[in-house]
C-alpha cells in the first residue's frame, strides 16, 4: 500500500526537555561527539490507492492542522515513501 | 444553575469537578464526549486527566471530539467554559485560547500545593475573588509549560488576560509565570492547577490554620454561579 510520511519537529527555538534528557544520557555513556538531541515525530499514513497530488495536499493540510500544533511544532516534511 | 462536566476517554478529575460544583451550590451534569448534546447546561467544565493517553499531543484528540463542536459554538456565544489542566490543553488545541502547553522544562511530573495570584477577577470564573488575591490550589502535571509567541504574550498581558500567575516558584517553566489565561470576553478560562481539589476542608491544601483545610478552589465555581444568577 502507498504510504505518505509526515515529519513533525518541536520548534527550533523551544526547549525540548525529552531531547535534552537523551543528550544527557549520551554524554554520560561517553558518546561525546553528540552535543544535542531533538526528538520529533514521524507519521506514516497508509493510502487507499495511488498518491495523487490531491491526496498529498490533503496530507499536508492534516499535517498542519491536526498532526502538528503550529504554536509549538513545525511540519518539516510531507512525502510519499519509496 | 446547571454546570456540565465532560468526560473524555482518560479523564480523571471529572467526578471531583462534579463534586466541587455541588459543594458550590449548583447542579453538576455529567456530559459525554461522544454526544452532540450539552443537555441545556449553563456552563461547562473540561476536566483534568490524560485524555487519549496524551497521544499525539495533550488534549489534541479530545479537542476534536463530537461534543467539542457544541462547546466551541457555546463558548463563542458567551457560555462560561473552564478548562482545568488537560481541559486547558484542550482549549488551546481547540483554539479557544491562544498559545500552547509543553513538557515541564525540568522534565519531571510535578505535584505541589501551588501559590497563585488572581490577576483578573472580572472573568466568569474569578468574580468571587478580590483583586490580586493570593490563593493556594494543587498543581499536578507533566506538561504544564505555557508558551506563546511574543505578540500573543504582549496581547495577553496588555488586555489583563493573564488570570492566574505562579507566585514563589515557577513550577514548569511557563513564560511570564503564567498559570492561567482567558479569552478576550472573559467567559473562557484555562489553567493548569486544579481548583476542584481544594473545595472541602479536610481534603485540600494545608493552610496556616489547619492541615488540608484549604478551600480556595471553591470560589471558581461560586463565581460562575453568581454570574449566571445575576
PDB file of C-alpha atoms in Angstrom:
ATOM      1  CA  UNK A   1       0.000   0.000   0.000  1.00  0.00           C
ATOM      2  CA  UNK A   2       1.338   3.517  -0.804  1.00  0.00           C
ATOM      3  CA  UNK A   3       2.394   5.452   2.264  1.00  0.00           C
ATOM      4  CA  UNK A   4       2.750   9.166   2.959  1.00  0.00           C
ATOM      5  CA  UNK A   5       5.270  10.161   5.605  1.00  0.00           C
ATOM      6  CA  UNK A   6       4.741  13.269   7.741  1.00  0.00           C
ATOM      7  CA  UNK A   7       7.538  14.529   9.968  1.00  0.00           C
ATOM      8  CA  UNK A   8       6.945  16.988  12.790  1.00  0.00           C
ATOM      9  CA  UNK A   9       9.577  18.633  14.989  1.00  0.00           C
ATOM     10  CA  UNK A  10       9.299  20.855  18.063  1.00  0.00           C
ATOM     11  CA  UNK A  11      10.022  24.450  17.050  1.00  0.00           C
ATOM     12  CA  UNK A  12      13.758  25.109  16.987  1.00  0.00           C
ATOM     13  CA  UNK A  13      13.581  27.981  19.488  1.00  0.00           C
ATOM     14  CA  UNK A  14      11.722  25.906  22.091  1.00  0.00           C
ATOM     15  CA  UNK A  15      13.379  23.859  24.782  1.00  0.00           C
ATOM     16  CA  UNK A  16      12.916  20.125  24.088  1.00  0.00           C
ATOM     17  CA  UNK A  17      13.167  18.527  27.557  1.00  0.00           C
ATOM     18  CA  UNK A  18      12.856  14.982  26.143  1.00  0.00           C
ATOM     19  CA  UNK A  19      15.734  15.583  23.715  1.00  0.00           C
ATOM     20  CA  UNK A  20      17.758  17.194  26.469  1.00  0.00           C
ATOM     21  CA  UNK A  21      17.289  14.111  28.696  1.00  0.00           C
ATOM     22  CA  UNK A  22      18.564  11.848  25.887  1.00  0.00           C
ATOM     23  CA  UNK A  23      21.511  14.171  25.189  1.00  0.00           C
ATOM     24  CA  UNK A  24      22.387  13.963  28.904  1.00  0.00           C
ATOM     25  CA  UNK A  25      22.272  10.154  28.779  1.00  0.00           C
ATOM     26  CA  UNK A  26      24.520  10.045  25.684  1.00  0.00           C
ATOM     27  CA  UNK A  27      27.048  12.265  27.422  1.00  0.00           C
ATOM     28  CA  UNK A  28      27.011  10.010  30.496  1.00  0.00           C
ATOM     29  CA  UNK A  29      27.610   6.975  28.247  1.00  0.00           C
ATOM     30  CA  UNK A  30      30.676   8.635  26.792  1.00  0.00           C
ATOM     31  CA  UNK A  31      29.324   9.480  23.324  1.00  0.00           C
ATOM     32  CA  UNK A  32      30.954  12.862  23.347  1.00  0.00           C
ATOM     33  CA  UNK A  33      30.606  13.534  19.597  1.00  0.00           C
ATOM     34  CA  UNK A  34      26.924  14.384  20.004  1.00  0.00           C
ATOM     35  CA  UNK A  35      26.237  17.751  21.583  1.00  0.00           C
ATOM     36  CA  UNK A  36      22.465  17.995  21.164  1.00  0.00           C
ATOM     37  CA  UNK A  37      19.408  15.781  20.559  1.00  0.00           C
ATOM     38  CA  UNK A  38      15.972  16.893  19.459  1.00  0.00           C
ATOM     39  CA  UNK A  39      13.037  14.479  19.334  1.00  0.00           C
ATOM     40  CA  UNK A  40      10.279  14.798  16.755  1.00  0.00           C
ATOM     41  CA  UNK A  41       7.534  12.587  15.355  1.00  0.00           C
ATOM     42  CA  UNK A  42       7.112  10.590  12.173  1.00  0.00           C
ATOM     43  CA  UNK A  43       3.628   9.643  10.979  1.00  0.00           C
ATOM     44  CA  UNK A  44       3.052   7.043   8.265  1.00  0.00           C
ATOM     45  CA  UNK A  45      -0.305   7.457   6.536  1.00  0.00           C
ATOM     46  CA  UNK A  46      -1.364   4.434   4.524  1.00  0.00           C
ATOM     47  CA  UNK A  47      -3.258   5.461   1.404  1.00  0.00           C
ATOM     48  CA  UNK A  48      -6.092   3.507  -0.141  1.00  0.00           C
ATOM     49  CA  UNK A  49      -4.926   3.756  -3.785  1.00  0.00           C
ATOM     50  CA  UNK A  50      -2.292   5.791  -5.640  1.00  0.00           C
ATOM     51  CA  UNK A  51      -0.969   9.021  -4.093  1.00  0.00           C
ATOM     52  CA  UNK A  52      -2.419  11.801  -6.222  1.00  0.00           C
ATOM     53  CA  UNK A  53      -1.473  15.487  -5.851  1.00  0.00           C
ATOM     54  CA  UNK A  54      -4.886  16.000  -4.167  1.00  0.00           C
ATOM     55  CA  UNK A  55      -4.178  13.312  -1.560  1.00  0.00           C
ATOM     56  CA  UNK A  56      -0.707  14.725  -0.937  1.00  0.00           C
ATOM     57  CA  UNK A  57      -2.252  18.186  -0.495  1.00  0.00           C
ATOM     58  CA  UNK A  58      -4.770  16.710   1.942  1.00  0.00           C
ATOM     59  CA  UNK A  59      -1.916  15.096   3.889  1.00  0.00           C
ATOM     60  CA  UNK A  60      -0.142  18.475   4.034  1.00  0.00           C
ATOM     61  CA  UNK A  61      -3.350  20.047   5.379  1.00  0.00           C
ATOM     62  CA  UNK A  62      -3.906  17.494   8.141  1.00  0.00           C
ATOM     63  CA  UNK A  63      -0.182  17.631   8.946  1.00  0.00           C
ATOM     64  CA  UNK A  64      -0.548  21.342   9.664  1.00  0.00           C
ATOM     65  CA  UNK A  65      -3.986  21.276  11.291  1.00  0.00           C
ATOM     66  CA  UNK A  66      -4.131  18.017  13.256  1.00  0.00           C
ATOM     67  CA  UNK A  67      -0.826  16.120  13.309  1.00  0.00           C
ATOM     68  CA  UNK A  68       1.064  19.206  14.474  1.00  0.00           C
ATOM     69  CA  UNK A  69       0.279  22.234  16.616  1.00  0.00           C
ATOM     70  CA  UNK A  70       1.805  25.189  14.805  1.00  0.00           C
ATOM     71  CA  UNK A  71       2.221  27.078  18.090  1.00  0.00           C
ATOM     72  CA  UNK A  72       4.800  24.580  19.338  1.00  0.00           C
ATOM     73  CA  UNK A  73       5.779  22.463  16.310  1.00  0.00           C
ATOM     74  CA  UNK A  74       6.778  22.667  12.646  1.00  0.00           C
ATOM     75  CA  UNK A  75       5.922  20.238   9.853  1.00  0.00           C
ATOM     76  CA  UNK A  76       9.360  19.517   8.419  1.00  0.00           C
ATOM     77  CA  UNK A  77       8.444  17.025   5.676  1.00  0.00           C
ATOM     78  CA  UNK A  78       5.467  15.515   3.844  1.00  0.00           C
ATOM     79  CA  UNK A  79       6.400  12.970   1.158  1.00  0.00           C
ATOM     80  CA  UNK A  80       5.443   9.644  -0.382  1.00  0.00           C
ATOM     81  CA  UNK A  81       7.578   6.794   0.950  1.00  0.00           C
ATOM     82  CA  UNK A  82       9.537   4.987  -1.761  1.00  0.00           C
TER      83      UNK A  82
ATOM     84  CA  UNK B   1     -27.881  26.533  37.766  1.00  0.00           C
ATOM     85  CA  UNK B   2     -26.572  23.505  35.862  1.00  0.00           C
ATOM     86  CA  UNK B   3     -22.870  23.090  35.106  1.00  0.00           C
ATOM     87  CA  UNK B   4     -21.800  20.323  32.738  1.00  0.00           C
ATOM     88  CA  UNK B   5     -18.578  18.344  33.160  1.00  0.00           C
ATOM     89  CA  UNK B   6     -17.492  16.465  30.050  1.00  0.00           C
ATOM     90  CA  UNK B   7     -15.934  13.030  30.440  1.00  0.00           C
ATOM     91  CA  UNK B   8     -13.424  12.049  27.750  1.00  0.00           C
ATOM     92  CA  UNK B   9     -11.637   8.679  27.446  1.00  0.00           C
ATOM     93  CA  UNK B  10      -8.876   9.107  30.038  1.00  0.00           C
ATOM     94  CA  UNK B  11     -10.441  11.940  32.059  1.00  0.00           C
ATOM     95  CA  UNK B  12      -9.541  11.601  35.751  1.00  0.00           C
ATOM     96  CA  UNK B  13     -10.956  14.579  37.607  1.00  0.00           C
ATOM     97  CA  UNK B  14     -14.472  14.674  36.185  1.00  0.00           C
ATOM     98  CA  UNK B  15     -16.019  13.286  39.382  1.00  0.00           C
ATOM     99  CA  UNK B  16     -14.052  15.725  41.537  1.00  0.00           C
ATOM    100  CA  UNK B  17     -15.285  18.599  39.364  1.00  0.00           C
ATOM    101  CA  UNK B  18     -18.897  17.419  39.701  1.00  0.00           C
ATOM    102  CA  UNK B  19     -18.453  17.240  43.480  1.00  0.00           C
ATOM    103  CA  UNK B  20     -16.946  20.753  43.567  1.00  0.00           C
ATOM    104  CA  UNK B  21     -19.932  22.051  41.621  1.00  0.00           C
ATOM    105  CA  UNK B  22     -22.435  20.552  44.035  1.00  0.00           C
ATOM    106  CA  UNK B  23     -20.462  21.862  47.047  1.00  0.00           C
ATOM    107  CA  UNK B  24     -20.660  25.320  45.445  1.00  0.00           C
ATOM    108  CA  UNK B  25     -24.442  25.005  45.331  1.00  0.00           C
ATOM    109  CA  UNK B  26     -25.006  24.265  41.648  1.00  0.00           C
ATOM    110  CA  UNK B  27     -26.196  21.136  39.901  1.00  0.00           C
ATOM    111  CA  UNK B  28     -23.460  19.142  38.182  1.00  0.00           C
ATOM    112  CA  UNK B  29     -24.400  17.446  34.926  1.00  0.00           C
ATOM    113  CA  UNK B  30     -22.235  14.629  33.564  1.00  0.00           C
ATOM    114  CA  UNK B  31     -21.711  15.060  29.810  1.00  0.00           C
ATOM    115  CA  UNK B  32     -20.178  12.554  27.377  1.00  0.00           C
ATOM    116  CA  UNK B  33     -17.533  13.338  24.737  1.00  0.00           C
ATOM    117  CA  UNK B  34     -19.212  11.259  22.043  1.00  0.00           C
ATOM    118  CA  UNK B  35     -22.536  13.121  22.061  1.00  0.00           C
ATOM    119  CA  UNK B  36     -23.571  16.264  20.230  1.00  0.00           C
ATOM    120  CA  UNK B  37     -25.652  17.414  23.204  1.00  0.00           C
ATOM    121  CA  UNK B  38     -24.900  19.829  26.067  1.00  0.00           C
ATOM    122  CA  UNK B  39     -28.176  18.882  27.822  1.00  0.00           C
ATOM    123  CA  UNK B  40     -29.102  22.525  28.327  1.00  0.00           C
ATOM    124  CA  UNK B  41     -26.317  23.361  30.791  1.00  0.00           C
ATOM    125  CA  UNK B  42     -25.448  26.962  31.711  1.00  0.00           C
ATOM    126  CA  UNK B  43     -21.673  26.475  31.939  1.00  0.00           C
ATOM    127  CA  UNK B  44     -19.086  23.807  31.112  1.00  0.00           C
ATOM    128  CA  UNK B  45     -16.002  22.361  32.791  1.00  0.00           C
ATOM    129  CA  UNK B  46     -13.388  20.445  30.778  1.00  0.00           C
ATOM    130  CA  UNK B  47     -11.739  18.338  33.496  1.00  0.00           C
ATOM    131  CA  UNK B  48      -8.183  17.195  34.103  1.00  0.00           C
ATOM    132  CA  UNK B  49      -6.731  13.818  33.242  1.00  0.00           C
ATOM    133  CA  UNK B  50      -4.914  12.190  30.358  1.00  0.00           C
ATOM    134  CA  UNK B  51      -7.471  12.072  27.559  1.00  0.00           C
ATOM    135  CA  UNK B  52      -6.469   9.570  24.874  1.00  0.00           C
ATOM    136  CA  UNK B  53      -3.329   8.815  26.892  1.00  0.00           C
ATOM    137  CA  UNK B  54      -1.868  12.192  25.862  1.00  0.00           C
ATOM    138  CA  UNK B  55      -1.262  10.626  22.415  1.00  0.00           C
ATOM    139  CA  UNK B  56      -0.470  12.988  19.522  1.00  0.00           C
ATOM    140  CA  UNK B  57      -0.342  15.992  21.927  1.00  0.00           C
ATOM    141  CA  UNK B  58      -2.012  16.555  25.302  1.00  0.00           C
ATOM    142  CA  UNK B  59      -5.680  17.358  24.675  1.00  0.00           C
ATOM    143  CA  UNK B  60      -5.312  17.273  20.881  1.00  0.00           C
ATOM    144  CA  UNK B  61      -7.512  14.280  20.080  1.00  0.00           C
ATOM    145  CA  UNK B  62     -10.128  15.261  22.679  1.00  0.00           C
ATOM    146  CA  UNK B  63     -10.321  18.740  21.143  1.00  0.00           C
ATOM    147  CA  UNK B  64     -11.750  17.089  18.011  1.00  0.00           C
ATOM    148  CA  UNK B  65     -14.412  15.101  19.939  1.00  0.00           C
ATOM    149  CA  UNK B  66     -18.027  15.295  18.722  1.00  0.00           C
ATOM    150  CA  UNK B  67     -19.181  17.357  21.736  1.00  0.00           C
ATOM    151  CA  UNK B  68     -16.399  19.922  21.198  1.00  0.00           C
ATOM    152  CA  UNK B  69     -18.317  21.311  18.206  1.00  0.00           C
ATOM    153  CA  UNK B  70     -21.101  22.316  20.625  1.00  0.00           C
ATOM    154  CA  UNK B  71     -18.595  23.535  23.246  1.00  0.00           C
ATOM    155  CA  UNK B  72     -16.812  25.785  20.730  1.00  0.00           C
ATOM    156  CA  UNK B  73     -20.134  27.145  19.480  1.00  0.00           C
ATOM    157  CA  UNK B  74     -21.424  27.813  23.023  1.00  0.00           C
ATOM    158  CA  UNK B  75     -18.108  29.392  24.097  1.00  0.00           C
ATOM    159  CA  UNK B  76     -18.245  31.791  21.152  1.00  0.00           C
ATOM    160  CA  UNK B  77     -21.778  32.785  22.208  1.00  0.00           C
ATOM    161  CA  UNK B  78     -20.525  33.604  25.723  1.00  0.00           C
ATOM    162  CA  UNK B  79     -21.175  30.476  27.771  1.00  0.00           C
ATOM    163  CA  UNK B  80     -18.704  30.164  30.667  1.00  0.00           C
ATOM    164  CA  UNK B  81     -16.160  27.402  29.958  1.00  0.00           C
ATOM    165  CA  UNK B  82     -13.418  26.387  32.417  1.00  0.00           C
ATOM    166  CA  UNK B  83     -10.553  24.133  31.301  1.00  0.00           C
ATOM    167  CA  UNK B  84      -8.522  22.593  34.105  1.00  0.00           C
ATOM    168  CA  UNK B  85      -5.108  21.053  33.305  1.00  0.00           C
ATOM    169  CA  UNK B  86      -5.905  18.601  30.473  1.00  0.00           C
ATOM    170  CA  UNK B  87      -9.014  20.747  29.882  1.00  0.00           C
ATOM    171  CA  UNK B  88      -6.756  23.811  29.458  1.00  0.00           C
ATOM    172  CA  UNK B  89      -4.699  21.816  26.951  1.00  0.00           C
ATOM    173  CA  UNK B  90      -7.928  21.015  25.064  1.00  0.00           C
ATOM    174  CA  UNK B  91      -8.898  24.715  24.982  1.00  0.00           C
ATOM    175  CA  UNK B  92      -5.596  25.718  23.360  1.00  0.00           C
ATOM    176  CA  UNK B  93      -5.806  22.807  20.922  1.00  0.00           C
ATOM    177  CA  UNK B  94      -9.362  23.903  20.037  1.00  0.00           C
ATOM    178  CA  UNK B  95      -8.060  27.481  19.530  1.00  0.00           C
ATOM    179  CA  UNK B  96     -10.475  28.866  22.128  1.00  0.00           C
ATOM    180  CA  UNK B  97      -7.382  30.130  23.984  1.00  0.00           C
ATOM    181  CA  UNK B  98      -4.042  31.188  22.438  1.00  0.00           C
ATOM    182  CA  UNK B  99      -0.615  29.643  22.963  1.00  0.00           C
ATOM    183  CA  UNK B 100       0.349  26.105  23.847  1.00  0.00           C
ATOM    184  CA  UNK B 101       1.484  23.851  26.685  1.00  0.00           C
ATOM    185  CA  UNK B 102       4.721  21.882  26.531  1.00  0.00           C
ATOM    186  CA  UNK B 103       6.603  19.452  28.757  1.00  0.00           C
ATOM    187  CA  UNK B 104       7.808  20.951  32.052  1.00  0.00           C
ATOM    188  CA  UNK B 105      11.251  22.479  31.497  1.00  0.00           C
ATOM    189  CA  UNK B 106      12.833  20.238  34.163  1.00  0.00           C
ATOM    190  CA  UNK B 107      11.326  17.103  32.587  1.00  0.00           C
ATOM    191  CA  UNK B 108       9.583  15.887  35.733  1.00  0.00           C
ATOM    192  CA  UNK B 109       5.936  15.408  36.603  1.00  0.00           C
ATOM    193  CA  UNK B 110       5.206  17.741  39.489  1.00  0.00           C
ATOM    194  CA  UNK B 111       2.609  17.702  42.271  1.00  0.00           C
ATOM    195  CA  UNK B 112       2.540  20.536  44.787  1.00  0.00           C
ATOM    196  CA  UNK B 113       0.204  22.905  46.557  1.00  0.00           C
ATOM    197  CA  UNK B 114       0.766  25.992  44.427  1.00  0.00           C
ATOM    198  CA  UNK B 115       0.546  29.639  45.381  1.00  0.00           C
ATOM    199  CA  UNK B 116      -1.132  31.756  42.690  1.00  0.00           C
ATOM    200  CA  UNK B 117      -2.141  35.375  42.290  1.00  0.00           C
ATOM    201  CA  UNK B 118      -5.597  36.029  40.808  1.00  0.00           C
ATOM    202  CA  UNK B 119      -4.739  38.923  38.499  1.00  0.00           C
ATOM    203  CA  UNK B 120      -8.107  39.272  36.819  1.00  0.00           C
ATOM    204  CA  UNK B 121     -11.216  38.961  38.960  1.00  0.00           C
ATOM    205  CA  UNK B 122     -13.641  40.038  36.250  1.00  0.00           C
ATOM    206  CA  UNK B 123     -13.808  36.723  34.366  1.00  0.00           C
ATOM    207  CA  UNK B 124     -16.800  34.381  34.626  1.00  0.00           C
ATOM    208  CA  UNK B 125     -14.774  32.033  36.859  1.00  0.00           C
ATOM    209  CA  UNK B 126     -12.956  34.530  39.138  1.00  0.00           C
ATOM    210  CA  UNK B 127     -15.507  37.195  40.109  1.00  0.00           C
ATOM    211  CA  UNK B 128     -15.716  35.847  43.666  1.00  0.00           C
ATOM    212  CA  UNK B 129     -12.018  36.619  44.302  1.00  0.00           C
ATOM    213  CA  UNK B 130     -10.701  40.009  45.349  1.00  0.00           C
ATOM    214  CA  UNK B 131      -8.247  41.864  43.094  1.00  0.00           C
ATOM    215  CA  UNK B 132      -4.747  40.316  43.234  1.00  0.00           C
ATOM    216  CA  UNK B 133      -5.863  37.811  45.860  1.00  0.00           C
ATOM    217  CA  UNK B 134      -3.317  35.100  46.592  1.00  0.00           C
ATOM    218  CA  UNK B 135      -4.687  31.554  46.660  1.00  0.00           C
ATOM    219  CA  UNK B 136      -3.308  28.026  47.054  1.00  0.00           C
ATOM    220  CA  UNK B 137      -4.624  25.107  44.989  1.00  0.00           C
ATOM    221  CA  UNK B 138      -2.976  21.838  43.939  1.00  0.00           C
ATOM    222  CA  UNK B 139      -0.895  21.576  40.770  1.00  0.00           C
ATOM    223  CA  UNK B 140      -0.135  18.191  39.187  1.00  0.00           C
ATOM    224  CA  UNK B 141       1.121  17.813  35.638  1.00  0.00           C
ATOM    225  CA  UNK B 142       3.957  16.792  33.385  1.00  0.00           C
ATOM    226  CA  UNK B 143       3.228  19.148  30.501  1.00  0.00           C
ATOM    227  CA  UNK B 144       2.254  22.487  32.005  1.00  0.00           C
ATOM    228  CA  UNK B 145       4.779  24.862  30.496  1.00  0.00           C
ATOM    229  CA  UNK B 146       2.788  27.707  28.940  1.00  0.00           C
ATOM    230  CA  UNK B 147       4.274  29.180  25.791  1.00  0.00           C
ATOM    231  CA  UNK B 148       3.122  31.700  23.211  1.00  0.00           C
ATOM    232  CA  UNK B 149       4.845  33.998  20.758  1.00  0.00           C
ATOM    233  CA  UNK B 150       5.893  37.483  21.837  1.00  0.00           C
ATOM    234  CA  UNK B 151       2.942  39.165  20.152  1.00  0.00           C
ATOM    235  CA  UNK B 152       0.422  36.902  21.911  1.00  0.00           C
ATOM    236  CA  UNK B 153       2.129  37.396  25.281  1.00  0.00           C
ATOM    237  CA  UNK B 154       2.008  41.160  24.813  1.00  0.00           C
ATOM    238  CA  UNK B 155      -1.686  40.961  23.950  1.00  0.00           C
ATOM    239  CA  UNK B 156      -2.497  38.737  26.962  1.00  0.00           C
ATOM    240  CA  UNK B 157      -0.554  40.989  29.346  1.00  0.00           C
ATOM    241  CA  UNK B 158      -1.913  44.216  27.834  1.00  0.00           C
ATOM    242  CA  UNK B 159      -5.529  43.102  27.978  1.00  0.00           C
ATOM    243  CA  UNK B 160      -5.331  41.680  31.508  1.00  0.00           C
ATOM    244  CA  UNK B 161      -5.939  38.184  30.231  1.00  0.00           C
ATOM    245  CA  UNK B 162      -3.277  36.581  32.417  1.00  0.00           C
ATOM    246  CA  UNK B 163      -5.820  35.480  35.009  1.00  0.00           C
ATOM    247  CA  UNK B 164      -3.501  33.467  37.289  1.00  0.00           C
ATOM    248  CA  UNK B 165       0.246  33.820  37.822  1.00  0.00           C
ATOM    249  CA  UNK B 166       2.538  31.435  39.706  1.00  0.00           C
ATOM    250  CA  UNK B 167       3.987  33.001  42.860  1.00  0.00           C
ATOM    251  CA  UNK B 168       7.059  31.916  44.830  1.00  0.00           C
ATOM    252  CA  UNK B 169       8.213  29.366  42.300  1.00  0.00           C
ATOM    253  CA  UNK B 170       7.621  28.831  38.606  1.00  0.00           C
ATOM    254  CA  UNK B 171       6.930  25.076  38.668  1.00  0.00           C
ATOM    255  CA  UNK B 172       7.206  24.266  34.966  1.00  0.00           C
ATOM    256  CA  UNK B 173       8.980  26.989  33.005  1.00  0.00           C
ATOM    257  CA  UNK B 174       5.822  28.792  31.898  1.00  0.00           C
ATOM    258  CA  UNK B 175       6.593  32.086  30.161  1.00  0.00           C
ATOM    259  CA  UNK B 176       5.873  35.149  32.335  1.00  0.00           C
ATOM    260  CA  UNK B 177       4.978  32.713  35.183  1.00  0.00           C
ATOM    261  CA  UNK B 178       1.565  32.244  33.513  1.00  0.00           C
ATOM    262  CA  UNK B 179      -0.663  29.683  35.270  1.00  0.00           C
ATOM    263  CA  UNK B 180      -3.947  30.518  33.542  1.00  0.00           C
ATOM    264  CA  UNK B 181      -5.446  32.800  30.893  1.00  0.00           C
ATOM    265  CA  UNK B 182      -8.818  33.850  29.495  1.00  0.00           C
ATOM    266  CA  UNK B 183     -10.258  34.707  26.114  1.00  0.00           C
ATOM    267  CA  UNK B 184     -10.978  38.373  25.300  1.00  0.00           C
ATOM    268  CA  UNK B 185     -14.588  38.115  26.539  1.00  0.00           C
ATOM    269  CA  UNK B 186     -13.573  36.514  29.848  1.00  0.00           C
ATOM    270  CA  UNK B 187     -16.042  33.625  29.600  1.00  0.00           C
ATOM    271  CA  UNK B 188     -13.415  31.016  28.633  1.00  0.00           C
ATOM    272  CA  UNK B 189     -10.709  30.422  31.252  1.00  0.00           C
ATOM    273  CA  UNK B 190      -7.995  27.770  31.302  1.00  0.00           C
ATOM    274  CA  UNK B 191      -5.408  26.987  33.983  1.00  0.00           C
ATOM    275  CA  UNK B 192      -3.028  24.180  34.854  1.00  0.00           C
ATOM    276  CA  UNK B 193      -3.642  23.986  38.661  1.00  0.00           C
ATOM    277  CA  UNK B 194      -6.719  22.204  39.999  1.00  0.00           C
ATOM    278  CA  UNK B 195      -9.359  24.247  41.851  1.00  0.00           C
ATOM    279  CA  UNK B 196     -11.632  21.181  42.161  1.00  0.00           C
ATOM    280  CA  UNK B 197      -9.124  19.606  44.568  1.00  0.00           C
ATOM    281  CA  UNK B 198      -9.414  22.478  47.068  1.00  0.00           C
ATOM    282  CA  UNK B 199     -13.129  22.695  47.812  1.00  0.00           C
ATOM    283  CA  UNK B 200     -13.700  20.838  51.059  1.00  0.00           C
ATOM    284  CA  UNK B 201     -11.959  21.186  54.450  1.00  0.00           C
ATOM    285  CA  UNK B 202     -10.069  18.002  55.251  1.00  0.00           C
ATOM    286  CA  UNK B 203      -9.194  17.291  51.622  1.00  0.00           C
ATOM    287  CA  UNK B 204      -7.485  20.475  50.374  1.00  0.00           C
ATOM    288  CA  UNK B 205      -4.031  22.038  50.664  1.00  0.00           C
ATOM    289  CA  UNK B 206      -2.589  22.826  54.088  1.00  0.00           C
ATOM    290  CA  UNK B 207      -3.162  26.327  55.451  1.00  0.00           C
ATOM    291  CA  UNK B 208      -1.555  28.278  58.284  1.00  0.00           C
ATOM    292  CA  UNK B 209      -4.512  27.356  60.465  1.00  0.00           C
ATOM    293  CA  UNK B 210      -5.077  23.673  59.894  1.00  0.00           C
ATOM    294  CA  UNK B 211      -3.829  20.781  57.778  1.00  0.00           C
ATOM    295  CA  UNK B 212      -5.677  20.220  54.496  1.00  0.00           C
ATOM    296  CA  UNK B 213      -8.193  22.947  55.241  1.00  0.00           C
ATOM    297  CA  UNK B 214      -7.649  24.976  52.039  1.00  0.00           C
ATOM    298  CA  UNK B 215     -10.815  25.610  50.036  1.00  0.00           C
ATOM    299  CA  UNK B 216      -9.663  28.396  47.685  1.00  0.00           C
ATOM    300  CA  UNK B 217     -10.843  26.386  44.686  1.00  0.00           C
ATOM    301  CA  UNK B 218     -14.489  26.571  45.671  1.00  0.00           C
ATOM    302  CA  UNK B 219     -14.829  30.184  44.565  1.00  0.00           C
ATOM    303  CA  UNK B 220     -14.146  29.323  40.926  1.00  0.00           C
ATOM    304  CA  UNK B 221     -17.497  27.579  40.989  1.00  0.00           C
ATOM    305  CA  UNK B 222     -19.355  30.083  43.175  1.00  0.00           C
ATOM    306  CA  UNK B 223     -18.097  32.818  40.799  1.00  0.00           C
ATOM    307  CA  UNK B 224     -19.792  31.294  37.786  1.00  0.00           C
ATOM    308  CA  UNK B 225     -22.900  30.574  39.824  1.00  0.00           C
ATOM    309  CA  UNK B 226     -23.297  34.235  40.791  1.00  0.00           C
ATOM    310  CA  UNK B 227     -22.553  35.390  37.247  1.00  0.00           C
ATOM    311  CA  UNK B 228     -25.377  33.361  35.785  1.00  0.00           C
ATOM    312  CA  UNK B 229     -27.868  34.280  38.508  1.00  0.00           C
ATOM    313  CA  UNK B 230     -27.015  37.995  38.263  1.00  0.00           C
TER     314      UNK B 230
END
